[in-house]
DNA sequence: ACTAACGCTGACGTTAACGTCAACCTGTTT
DNA sequence: AAACAGGTTGACGTTAACGTCAGCGTTAGT
C-alpha cells in the first residue's frame, strides 16, 4: 500500500549531475562535505535525487551572484524548515527579509554600474568616430609625437 | 599666479581613507600592489587623491557585487583609456558591452531569488498563523515543491 | 631624550573553494 | 584473465584576498 512514491526513479549519478551543471565531481563531493547536498548511497556510490539536483542549481546560481557557500547554505536552509518551532520560524522569516532587502540593494548597485558602463560606452563611441574621421594620414608623426 | 591650490588639499592619508571606507591599511596597500590604486608619495608615505578615492569606492562596490579584483581592475581600466588606439578602443567597447550584458543577467537572477524568497516568506507566514492558532503539522517542503 | 602615533616594508599565516594525485574497489567488456 | 570505465577516500597543492607580526624610520608632544 505505501507505494506512494513514484517508481520512476529520478536519480542521477555523479557524472550525470556534473555534466548537466558543468562542475567537477570534486566540487559535488565538496558541497556534500559542506552540507549543501545530501545524496544517499548505493553501496559506496552516491545517488543524487531530484532534491539534490534542484539544490545544486540554487547553489550555482548563488555563486554566480557572488555569495559564499556558507551564505548559500543559510539561504537554502530557509527552504528546509519542515516542522520548525514557532521561534525558529520567526527567525527564518526575519533572515529571509534581511536577505531580500540586501538583494534589493545589490540590484540597485548593479543598476548603477550598468548605467556607468553605458555612459562609458557612449564616450568610447564618441572617441572612435572622432578618431576615424581624422583618418590619420600621418600615423608615424603621431606615433613619434607621443613618447 | 600659477600657484597650485595646496591650501584645501584634496588629498588623503592612508588612515583617512581607511576610516572613511572602513577597510584596513593592508587592504589599501594590497590594492596598490594589484594596480587598483596608484597613490603618490610624500617621502615614503602614501598620498591618495580624489581619483584614488573614487576608484576605491568602485572597487568596494564591485566586491559587494561579487566580482574578483581582477575583474574589477578590468572594468576600471575601461574608464581609463585616455587616448588609445582604435583597435584598443574597439576591444574596450566590446568588453564593456559584454559586461553590461552579464550584469543584466545577474540582475535577472537576483530578481528570481527575490521572488523565491518572497514566496518563502509568504509560506512561513502562513505556517506561523496556523501554528499560533492550533498545533497542526506543517509541510513547507510540499508547499514549496515548485518545479 | 623619550615615548607614542603613524607609516613603511617584507614575510609568513589564514580561509574559502576547489584542483590534483595516488591508491583502491567494482562491474563490464574484450 | 586482463583491461577499462566509473566510482570512492584521503591527502596535499593552489589561488585570491587579505590578516598578522616583526622591525624600522619619522615627526609630535611631554
PDB file of C-alpha atoms (C1' of nucleotides) in Angstrom, chain A residues 21 23 31 36-37 53-77 79 99 102-103 106 110, chain B residues 62-67 71 105-114 116-117, chain C residues 16-18:
ATOM      1  CA  UNK A  21      25.744  21.519 -14.490  1.00  0.00           C
ATOM      2  CA  UNK A  23      31.025  21.129 -12.462  1.00  0.00           C
ATOM      3  CA  UNK A  31      29.411  20.556  -1.494  1.00  0.00           C
ATOM      4  CA  UNK A  36      24.778  21.605   0.654  1.00  0.00           C
ATOM      5  CA  UNK A  37      23.976  18.265  -0.922  1.00  0.00           C
ATOM      6  CA  UNK A  53      19.584  18.445  -8.306  1.00  0.00           C
ATOM      7  CA  UNK A  54      17.411  21.440  -7.514  1.00  0.00           C
ATOM      8  CA  UNK A  55      19.643  22.484  -4.648  1.00  0.00           C
ATOM      9  CA  UNK A  56      22.710  22.277  -6.818  1.00  0.00           C
ATOM     10  CA  UNK A  57      21.045  24.620  -9.270  1.00  0.00           C
ATOM     11  CA  UNK A  58      20.369  27.074  -6.468  1.00  0.00           C
ATOM     12  CA  UNK A  59      23.922  26.789  -5.187  1.00  0.00           C
ATOM     13  CA  UNK A  60      25.376  27.613  -8.575  1.00  0.00           C
ATOM     14  CA  UNK A  61      23.000  30.492  -9.028  1.00  0.00           C
ATOM     15  CA  UNK A  62      24.045  31.781  -5.640  1.00  0.00           C
ATOM     16  CA  UNK A  63      27.655  31.526  -6.667  1.00  0.00           C
ATOM     17  CA  UNK A  64      27.045  33.469  -9.848  1.00  0.00           C
ATOM     18  CA  UNK A  65      25.582  36.140  -7.643  1.00  0.00           C
ATOM     19  CA  UNK A  66      28.718  36.296  -5.563  1.00  0.00           C
ATOM     20  CA  UNK A  67      27.564  34.582  -2.398  1.00  0.00           C
ATOM     21  CA  UNK A  68      29.814  32.361  -0.351  1.00  0.00           C
ATOM     22  CA  UNK A  69      28.878  28.752   0.159  1.00  0.00           C
ATOM     23  CA  UNK A  70      28.132  29.498   3.792  1.00  0.00           C
ATOM     24  CA  UNK A  71      25.689  32.212   2.827  1.00  0.00           C
ATOM     25  CA  UNK A  72      24.117  29.965   0.249  1.00  0.00           C
ATOM     26  CA  UNK A  73      23.686  27.245   2.808  1.00  0.00           C
ATOM     27  CA  UNK A  74      21.936  29.646   5.099  1.00  0.00           C
ATOM     28  CA  UNK A  75      19.564  30.627   2.344  1.00  0.00           C
ATOM     29  CA  UNK A  76      18.925  27.033   1.367  1.00  0.00           C
ATOM     30  CA  UNK A  77      18.173  26.130   4.934  1.00  0.00           C
ATOM     31  CA  UNK A  79      13.582  26.370   2.392  1.00  0.00           C
ATOM     32  CA  UNK A  99      18.246  38.765   2.638  1.00  0.00           C
ATOM     33  CA  UNK A 102      20.184  43.200   0.787  1.00  0.00           C
ATOM     34  CA  UNK A 103      19.292  41.718  -2.570  1.00  0.00           C
ATOM     35  CA  UNK A 106      22.588  44.671  -4.697  1.00  0.00           C
ATOM     36  CA  UNK A 110      24.062  46.660 -10.372  1.00  0.00           C
TER      37      UNK A 110
ATOM     38  CA  UNK B  62      32.426  45.725  -7.252  1.00  0.00           C
ATOM     39  CA  UNK B  63      33.331  43.498  -4.347  1.00  0.00           C
ATOM     40  CA  UNK B  64      29.868  43.776  -2.877  1.00  0.00           C
ATOM     41  CA  UNK B  65      28.611  42.619  -6.224  1.00  0.00           C
ATOM     42  CA  UNK B  66      30.789  39.543  -6.086  1.00  0.00           C
ATOM     43  CA  UNK B  67      33.443  40.438  -8.616  1.00  0.00           C
ATOM     44  CA  UNK B  71      37.525  41.637 -12.934  1.00  0.00           C
ATOM     45  CA  UNK B 105      21.721  38.506 -16.440  1.00  0.00           C
ATOM     46  CA  UNK B 106      22.883  38.888 -12.882  1.00  0.00           C
ATOM     47  CA  UNK B 107      20.081  41.321 -12.271  1.00  0.00           C
ATOM     48  CA  UNK B 108      17.542  38.869 -13.544  1.00  0.00           C
ATOM     49  CA  UNK B 109      18.905  36.138 -11.338  1.00  0.00           C
ATOM     50  CA  UNK B 110      18.657  38.421  -8.372  1.00  0.00           C
ATOM     51  CA  UNK B 111      15.054  39.120  -9.260  1.00  0.00           C
ATOM     52  CA  UNK B 112      14.410  35.406  -9.382  1.00  0.00           C
ATOM     53  CA  UNK B 113      15.927  34.855  -5.983  1.00  0.00           C
ATOM     54  CA  UNK B 114      13.993  37.752  -4.556  1.00  0.00           C
ATOM     55  CA  UNK B 116      11.648  32.920  -4.466  1.00  0.00           C
ATOM     56  CA  UNK B 117      12.402  34.318  -1.050  1.00  0.00           C
TER      57      UNK B 117
ATOM     58  C1'  DA C  16      37.426  29.523   1.020  1.00  0.00           C
ATOM     59  C1'  DA C  17      36.804  26.766  -2.736  1.00  0.00           C
ATOM     60  C1'  DC C  18      38.208  23.891  -5.025  1.00  0.00           C
TER      61       DC C  18
END
